[in-house]
């Protein structure tokens, strides 16, 4: 016996940030099994091996010990619901879950960042857990952002500010680096592309987000006025507006002008929360003074023609 406080030890383990996986397998009687696991780790490249550990109290213990293969599904940043679903004991874990084809007949979760199909080669005793070692027989990788877990909370990966590329020295700069329009455009793309990709991954198309944001500060616009204001072509705006109206996010007034509904406001809130978090990530590492100076310069450029 030691005098270690288990709860505190759990908090200590939680300081080590991990990704999140769902281990899936098929029991000898054909039942699909799955549970959320963050104890996954790579083990060996040659031969290709991985490991993870299972609580000996798990309902899936016997079936997993006897399974010939298991799959590691590395979850993407928008798959928190799957992580929660597979972390609760239930016989219905796979209900409504989209699966993709597997070389070895394993349940592979659609949309995961990576899948590793492994032969269940060894188990080792590990205190109150059983360590599973798998030999990787097949794997695939996607290009989505992984879901992370740190300090007992879900998190999303962001590149460390200290690893950002430094400004190129004068000789290495291209001529476009001296003109304000390409500089503004490129800085906009640099920031907005990953943000819009994140929204897209969460099922929020860019046009929807832009329409809601614009109508929140400039209500009562027609489709034509909206298209001009957000610089998206009429056909795309019309299509998004139809979807937003049909789904209760926008209301079309009698004069054909559009306003956000209460439901639309809560949709907008989701976009704004994501934007705030994204802005924090982008500006992390800059001083408050630098951020204020940047914002002030941009505001001056925007309002320069208004007296
Ligand atoms: C983020 C997270 C990570 C987890 N990691 C593990 C793990 O590494 N090993 C484990 O046995 N349980 C882990 N769990 C708990 C199991 O997912 C949970 O107990 C699940 O219900 C077990 O499945 P079962 O009901 O089929 O036994 C984790 C849960 C969460 C939310």
GROMACS .gro file of C-alpha atoms and ligand atoms in nm:
model
  338
    1UNK     CA    1   0.000   0.000   0.000
    2UNK     CA    2   0.122   0.354  -0.074
    3UNK     CA    3  -0.011   0.683   0.059
    4UNK     CA    4  -0.085   0.808  -0.293
    5UNK     CA    5  -0.419   0.990  -0.335
    6UNK     CA    6  -0.581   0.818  -0.636
    7UNK     CA    7  -0.796   1.117  -0.730
    8UNK     CA    8  -0.492   1.346  -0.731
    9UNK     CA    9  -0.298   1.085  -0.930
   10UNK     CA   10  -0.576   1.080  -1.190
   11UNK     CA   11  -0.545   1.462  -1.215
   12UNK     CA   12  -0.170   1.421  -1.250
   13UNK     CA   13  -0.210   1.166  -1.535
   14UNK     CA   14  -0.457   1.411  -1.694
   15UNK     CA   15  -0.180   1.670  -1.736
   16UNK     CA   16  -0.044   1.452  -2.015
   17UNK     CA   17  -0.242   1.560  -2.323
   18UNK     CA   18  -0.356   1.280  -2.553
   19UNK     CA   19  -0.571   1.221  -2.856
   20UNK     CA   20  -0.890   1.020  -2.825
   21UNK     CA   21  -0.959   0.687  -2.988
   22UNK     CA   22  -1.250   0.447  -2.998
   23UNK     CA   23  -1.136   0.085  -2.995
   24UNK     CA   24  -1.379  -0.132  -3.191
   25UNK     CA   25  -1.396  -0.506  -3.243
   26UNK     CA   26  -1.640  -0.786  -3.314
   27UNK     CA   27  -1.710  -1.037  -3.036
   28UNK     CA   28  -1.698  -1.409  -3.123
   29UNK     CA   29  -2.084  -1.409  -3.133
   30UNK     CA   30  -2.082  -1.128  -3.395
   31UNK     CA   31  -2.176  -0.842  -3.158
   32UNK     CA   32  -2.001  -0.511  -3.231
   33UNK     CA   33  -1.794  -0.371  -2.940
   34UNK     CA   34  -1.656  -0.023  -2.890
   35UNK     CA   35  -1.517   0.193  -2.614
   36UNK     CA   36  -1.348   0.531  -2.583
   37UNK     CA   37  -0.980   0.505  -2.496
   38UNK     CA   38  -0.706   0.764  -2.449
   39UNK     CA   39  -0.441   0.519  -2.323
   40UNK     CA   40  -0.352   0.442  -2.687
   41UNK     CA   41   0.014   0.476  -2.777
   42UNK     CA   42   0.237   0.385  -3.068
   43UNK     CA   43   0.486   0.115  -2.966
   44UNK     CA   44   0.704  -0.007  -3.252
   45UNK     CA   45   0.757   0.080  -3.619
   46UNK     CA   46   0.923  -0.246  -3.720
   47UNK     CA   47   0.728  -0.460  -3.659
   48UNK     CA   48   0.438  -0.208  -3.657
   49UNK     CA   49   0.282  -0.227  -3.311
   50UNK     CA   50   0.057  -0.021  -3.086
   51UNK     CA   51  -0.076  -0.057  -2.732
   52UNK     CA   52  -0.365   0.056  -2.517
   53UNK     CA   53  -0.500  -0.048  -2.179
   54UNK     CA   54  -0.844  -0.163  -2.068
   55UNK     CA   55  -0.997  -0.128  -1.723
   56UNK     CA   56  -1.044  -0.484  -1.592
   57UNK     CA   57  -1.400  -0.386  -1.484
   58UNK     CA   58  -1.498  -0.318  -1.847
   59UNK     CA   59  -1.807  -0.499  -1.981
   60UNK     CA   60  -1.604  -0.567  -2.296
   61UNK     CA   61  -1.309  -0.737  -2.121
   62UNK     CA   62  -1.383  -1.101  -2.211
   63UNK     CA   63  -1.495  -1.028  -2.564
   64UNK     CA   64  -1.188  -0.812  -2.633
   65UNK     CA   65  -0.951  -1.070  -2.486
   66UNK     CA   66  -1.098  -1.326  -2.727
   67UNK     CA   67  -1.122  -1.102  -3.036
   68UNK     CA   68  -0.869  -1.189  -3.309
   69UNK     CA   69  -0.852  -0.826  -3.430
   70UNK     CA   70  -0.944  -0.477  -3.311
   71UNK     CA   71  -0.951  -0.135  -3.477
   72UNK     CA   72  -0.824   0.195  -3.339
   73UNK     CA   73  -1.040   0.486  -3.460
   74UNK     CA   74  -0.859   0.817  -3.395
   75UNK     CA   75  -1.137   1.072  -3.342
   76UNK     CA   76  -1.161   1.406  -3.524
   77UNK     CA   77  -1.223   1.740  -3.353
   78UNK     CA   78  -1.598   1.728  -3.436
   79UNK     CA   79  -1.649   1.377  -3.292
   80UNK     CA   80  -1.692   1.463  -2.924
   81UNK     CA   81  -2.041   1.310  -2.934
   82UNK     CA   82  -1.892   0.977  -3.046
   83UNK     CA   83  -1.635   0.993  -2.766
   84UNK     CA   84  -1.913   1.047  -2.510
   85UNK     CA   85  -2.132   0.778  -2.666
   86UNK     CA   86  -1.858   0.512  -2.654
   87UNK     CA   87  -1.759   0.612  -2.300
   88UNK     CA   88  -2.096   0.515  -2.152
   89UNK     CA   89  -2.195   0.152  -2.091
   90UNK     CA   90  -2.474   0.061  -2.333
   91UNK     CA   91  -2.582  -0.217  -2.568
   92UNK     CA   92  -2.680   0.045  -2.826
   93UNK     CA   93  -2.345   0.218  -2.876
   94UNK     CA   94  -2.352   0.165  -3.254
   95UNK     CA   95  -2.712   0.286  -3.307
   96UNK     CA   96  -2.705   0.569  -3.564
   97UNK     CA   97  -2.326   0.554  -3.601
   98UNK     CA   98  -2.200   0.563  -3.960
   99UNK     CA   99  -1.945   0.292  -4.039
  100UNK     CA  100  -1.712   0.249  -4.335
  101UNK     CA  101  -1.576  -0.066  -4.504
  102UNK     CA  102  -1.294  -0.247  -4.329
  103UNK     CA  103  -1.040  -0.486  -4.476
  104UNK     CA  104  -1.080  -0.716  -4.175
  105UNK     CA  105  -1.455  -0.681  -4.114
  106UNK     CA  106  -1.404  -0.445  -3.818
  107UNK     CA  107  -1.646  -0.161  -3.736
  108UNK     CA  108  -1.463   0.152  -3.860
  109UNK     CA  109  -1.614   0.487  -3.757
  110UNK     CA  110  -1.672   0.722  -4.053
  111UNK     CA  111  -1.504   1.064  -4.026
  112UNK     CA  112  -1.220   0.953  -3.796
  113UNK     CA  113  -0.876   1.112  -3.848
  114UNK     CA  114  -0.712   0.771  -3.886
  115UNK     CA  115  -0.796   0.401  -3.859
  116UNK     CA  116  -0.554   0.126  -3.758
  117UNK     CA  117  -0.668  -0.233  -3.804
  118UNK     CA  118  -0.468  -0.454  -3.572
  119UNK     CA  119  -0.418  -0.819  -3.493
  120UNK     CA  120  -0.471  -0.875  -3.121
  121UNK     CA  121  -0.128  -1.027  -3.047
  122UNK     CA  122  -0.061  -1.002  -2.672
  123UNK     CA  123  -0.209  -0.889  -2.343
  124UNK     CA  124  -0.012  -0.805  -2.028
  125UNK     CA  125  -0.124  -0.748  -1.674
  126UNK     CA  126  -0.108  -0.379  -1.576
  127UNK     CA  127  -0.252  -0.339  -1.225
  128UNK     CA  128  -0.623  -0.261  -1.252
  129UNK     CA  129  -0.586  -0.249  -1.634
  130UNK     CA  130  -0.501  -0.505  -1.900
  131UNK     CA  131  -0.251  -0.391  -2.163
  132UNK     CA  132  -0.342  -0.487  -2.520
  133UNK     CA  133  -0.071  -0.501  -2.784
  134UNK     CA  134  -0.180  -0.494  -3.146
  135UNK     CA  135   0.015  -0.559  -3.463
  136UNK     CA  136  -0.093  -0.307  -3.729
  137UNK     CA  137  -0.207  -0.491  -4.041
  138UNK     CA  138  -0.371  -0.201  -4.224
  139UNK     CA  139  -0.414   0.172  -4.164
  140UNK     CA  140  -0.544   0.487  -4.333
  141UNK     CA  141  -0.499   0.857  -4.259
  142UNK     CA  142  -0.734   1.151  -4.325
  143UNK     CA  143  -0.650   1.521  -4.318
  144UNK     CA  144  -0.891   1.640  -4.048
  145UNK     CA  145  -0.796   1.792  -3.711
  146UNK     CA  146  -0.775   1.545  -3.422
  147UNK     CA  147  -0.979   1.569  -3.102
  148UNK     CA  148  -0.754   1.610  -2.797
  149UNK     CA  149  -0.798   1.544  -2.426
  150UNK     CA  150  -0.605   1.733  -2.158
  151UNK     CA  151  -0.676   1.816  -1.794
  152UNK     CA  152  -0.996   1.611  -1.810
  153UNK     CA  153  -1.137   1.824  -2.093
  154UNK     CA  154  -1.177   1.800  -2.468
  155UNK     CA  155  -0.943   2.026  -2.663
  156UNK     CA  156  -0.841   2.110  -3.019
  157UNK     CA  157  -0.483   2.127  -3.147
  158UNK     CA  158  -0.330   2.461  -3.247
  159UNK     CA  159   0.022   2.516  -3.373
  160UNK     CA  160   0.245   2.660  -3.099
  161UNK     CA  161   0.297   3.035  -3.160
  162UNK     CA  162   0.674   2.997  -3.111
  163UNK     CA  163   0.688   2.764  -3.414
  164UNK     CA  164   0.524   3.017  -3.644
  165UNK     CA  165   0.734   3.114  -3.942
  166UNK     CA  166   0.929   3.431  -3.876
  167UNK     CA  167   0.884   3.724  -4.112
  168UNK     CA  168   1.115   3.665  -4.412
  169UNK     CA  169   1.419   3.894  -4.426
  170UNK     CA  170   1.424   4.174  -4.682
  171UNK     CA  171   1.614   3.978  -4.951
  172UNK     CA  172   1.380   3.679  -4.931
  173UNK     CA  173   1.060   3.884  -4.949
  174UNK     CA  174   0.865   3.876  -5.274
  175UNK     CA  175   0.756   4.202  -5.431
  176UNK     CA  176   0.395   4.131  -5.332
  177UNK     CA  177   0.503   4.149  -4.966
  178UNK     CA  178   0.540   4.527  -5.011
  179UNK     CA  179   0.185   4.592  -5.132
  180UNK     CA  180  -0.098   4.626  -4.888
  181UNK     CA  181  -0.370   4.450  -5.093
  182UNK     CA  182  -0.182   4.117  -5.135
  183UNK     CA  183  -0.067   4.141  -4.773
  184UNK     CA  184  -0.423   4.189  -4.648
  185UNK     CA  185  -0.556   3.917  -4.878
  186UNK     CA  186  -0.293   3.663  -4.779
  187UNK     CA  187  -0.328   3.733  -4.407
  188UNK     CA  188  -0.707   3.697  -4.449
  189UNK     CA  189  -0.672   3.360  -4.627
  190UNK     CA  190  -0.413   3.242  -4.372
  191UNK     CA  191  -0.661   3.299  -4.090
  192UNK     CA  192  -0.996   3.237  -4.255
  193UNK     CA  193  -0.921   2.918  -4.454
  194UNK     CA  194  -0.863   2.694  -4.148
  195UNK     CA  195  -1.152   2.864  -3.962
  196UNK     CA  196  -1.398   2.807  -4.247
  197UNK     CA  197  -1.266   2.450  -4.286
  198UNK     CA  198  -1.341   2.391  -3.917
  199UNK     CA  199  -1.696   2.527  -3.961
  200UNK     CA  200  -1.741   2.317  -4.274
  201UNK     CA  201  -1.628   2.005  -4.081
  202UNK     CA  202  -1.896   2.085  -3.824
  203UNK     CA  203  -2.160   2.102  -4.098
  204UNK     CA  204  -2.180   2.485  -4.117
  205UNK     CA  205  -2.115   2.601  -4.476
  206UNK     CA  206  -1.919   2.927  -4.512
  207UNK     CA  207  -2.203   3.105  -4.692
  208UNK     CA  208  -2.444   3.026  -4.404
  209UNK     CA  209  -2.201   3.165  -4.148
  210UNK     CA  210  -2.136   3.484  -4.348
  211UNK     CA  211  -2.507   3.547  -4.408
  212UNK     CA  212  -2.595   3.508  -4.039
  213UNK     CA  213  -2.303   3.726  -3.923
  214UNK     CA  214  -2.390   4.002  -4.173
  215UNK     CA  215  -2.763   4.003  -4.097
  216UNK     CA  216  -2.687   4.019  -3.725
  217UNK     CA  217  -2.541   4.371  -3.761
  218UNK     CA  218  -2.724   4.481  -4.081
  219UNK     CA  219  -3.076   4.332  -4.072
  220UNK     CA  220  -3.349   4.357  -4.336
  221UNK     CA  221  -3.157   4.295  -4.657
  222UNK     CA  222  -3.277   4.126  -4.977
  223UNK     CA  223  -3.087   3.833  -5.130
  224UNK     CA  224  -2.940   4.072  -5.387
  225UNK     CA  225  -2.822   4.320  -5.120
  226UNK     CA  226  -2.678   4.034  -4.913
  227UNK     CA  227  -2.488   3.891  -5.209
  228UNK     CA  228  -2.322   4.230  -5.272
  229UNK     CA  229  -2.246   4.289  -4.904
  230UNK     CA  230  -2.081   3.955  -4.835
  231UNK     CA  231  -1.926   3.922  -5.182
  232UNK     CA  232  -2.070   3.578  -5.251
  233UNK     CA  233  -2.245   3.514  -5.585
  234UNK     CA  234  -2.625   3.547  -5.603
  235UNK     CA  235  -2.689   3.178  -5.681
  236UNK     CA  236  -2.496   3.056  -5.373
  237UNK     CA  237  -2.656   3.317  -5.147
  238UNK     CA  238  -3.005   3.231  -5.278
  239UNK     CA  239  -2.940   2.860  -5.213
  240UNK     CA  240  -2.812   2.922  -4.859
  241UNK     CA  241  -3.100   3.162  -4.784
  242UNK     CA  242  -3.355   2.899  -4.895
  243UNK     CA  243  -3.192   2.642  -4.664
  244UNK     CA  244  -3.169   2.890  -4.373
  245UNK     CA  245  -3.538   2.990  -4.418
  246UNK     CA  246  -3.657   2.627  -4.454
  247UNK     CA  247  -3.470   2.535  -4.136
  248UNK     CA  248  -3.607   2.825  -3.936
  249UNK     CA  249  -3.284   3.029  -3.907
  250UNK     CA  250  -3.408   3.322  -4.122
  251UNK     CA  251  -3.749   3.484  -4.169
  252UNK     CA  252  -3.846   3.637  -4.503
  253UNK     CA  253  -4.052   3.952  -4.449
  254UNK     CA  254  -4.335   4.058  -4.683
  255UNK     CA  255  -4.105   4.301  -4.867
  256UNK     CA  256  -3.864   4.007  -4.936
  257UNK     CA  257  -3.615   4.138  -4.679
  258UNK     CA  258  -3.448   3.885  -4.450
  259UNK     CA  259  -3.406   3.887  -4.071
  260UNK     CA  260  -3.256   3.634  -3.831
  261UNK     CA  261  -3.498   3.428  -3.624
  262UNK     CA  262  -3.440   3.329  -3.261
  263UNK     CA  263  -3.319   2.988  -3.380
  264UNK     CA  264  -3.083   3.161  -3.624
  265UNK     CA  265  -2.942   3.368  -3.333
  266UNK     CA  266  -2.846   3.051  -3.148
  267UNK     CA  267  -2.685   2.910  -3.466
  268UNK     CA  268  -2.496   3.241  -3.495
  269UNK     CA  269  -2.390   3.209  -3.134
  270UNK     CA  270  -2.218   2.877  -3.213
  271UNK     CA  271  -2.030   3.041  -3.502
  272UNK     CA  272  -1.932   3.338  -3.283
  273UNK     CA  273  -1.805   3.117  -2.997
  274UNK     CA  274  -1.591   2.926  -3.246
  275UNK     CA  275  -1.466   3.253  -3.398
  276UNK     CA  276  -1.369   3.386  -3.053
  277UNK     CA  277  -1.178   3.071  -2.969
  278UNK     CA  278  -1.015   3.071  -3.312
  279UNK     CA  279  -0.910   3.435  -3.272
  280UNK     CA  280  -0.748   3.353  -2.937
  281UNK     CA  281  -0.547   3.077  -3.105
  282UNK     CA  282  -0.441   3.301  -3.394
  283UNK     CA  283  -0.339   3.591  -3.168
  284UNK     CA  284  -0.176   3.378  -2.901
  285UNK     CA  285   0.184   3.493  -2.855
  286UNK     CA  286   0.124   3.858  -2.955
  287UNK     CA  287   0.121   4.127  -2.687
  288UNK     CA  288  -0.202   4.316  -2.605
  289UNK     CA  289  -0.038   4.627  -2.746
  290UNK     CA  290   0.041   4.457  -3.080
  291UNK     CA  291  -0.315   4.322  -3.106
  292UNK     CA  292  -0.467   4.663  -3.032
  293UNK     CA  293  -0.236   4.830  -3.284
  294UNK     CA  294  -0.331   4.577  -3.555
  295UNK     CA  295  -0.704   4.617  -3.487
  296UNK     CA  296  -0.677   4.995  -3.477
  297UNK     CA  297  -0.489   5.005  -3.812
  298UNK     CA  298  -0.746   4.775  -3.974
  299UNK     CA  299  -1.036   4.987  -3.840
  300UNK     CA  300  -0.868   5.300  -3.979
  301UNK     CA  301  -0.837   5.136  -4.321
  302UNK     CA  302  -1.200   5.024  -4.317
  303UNK     CA  303  -1.345   5.359  -4.209
  304UNK     CA  304  -1.097   5.580  -4.396
  305UNK     CA  305  -1.357   5.693  -4.651
  306UNK     CA  306  -1.622   5.772  -4.395
  307UNK     CA  307  -1.597   6.121  -4.251
  308LIG     C1  308  -1.158   1.055  -2.273
  308LIG     C2  309  -1.180   0.915  -2.221
  308LIG     C3  310  -1.076   0.824  -2.223
  308LIG     C4  311  -1.093   0.695  -2.174
  308LIG     N1  312  -0.989   0.607  -2.179
  308LIG     C5  313  -1.004   0.480  -2.134
  308LIG     C6  314  -0.896   0.386  -2.143
  308LIG     O1  315  -0.787   0.417  -2.189
  308LIG     N2  316  -0.919   0.259  -2.097
  308LIG     C7  317  -1.040   0.221  -2.045
  308LIG     O2  318  -1.055   0.105  -2.006
  308LIG     N3  319  -1.144   0.309  -2.035
  308LIG     C8  320  -1.128   0.437  -2.080
  308LIG     N4  321  -1.233   0.525  -2.073
  308LIG     C9  322  -1.361   0.483  -2.014
  308LIG    C10  323  -1.441   0.393  -2.107
  308LIG     O3  324  -1.459   0.453  -2.233
  308LIG    C11  325  -1.578   0.366  -2.046
  308LIG     O4  326  -1.562   0.313  -1.918
  308LIG    C12  327  -1.661   0.271  -2.132
  308LIG     O5  328  -1.795   0.275  -2.086
  308LIG    C13  329  -1.614   0.131  -2.124
  308LIG     O6  330  -1.690   0.052  -2.212
  308LIG     P1  331  -1.774  -0.072  -2.158
  308LIG     O7  332  -1.895  -0.013  -2.096
  308LIG     O8  333  -1.804  -0.151  -2.282
  308LIG     O9  334  -1.689  -0.142  -2.060
  308LIG    C14  335  -1.218   0.655  -2.122
  308LIG    C15  336  -1.325   0.746  -2.121
  308LIG    C16  337  -1.305   0.874  -2.172
  308LIG    C17  338  -1.420   0.971  -2.172
   0.00000   0.00000   0.00000
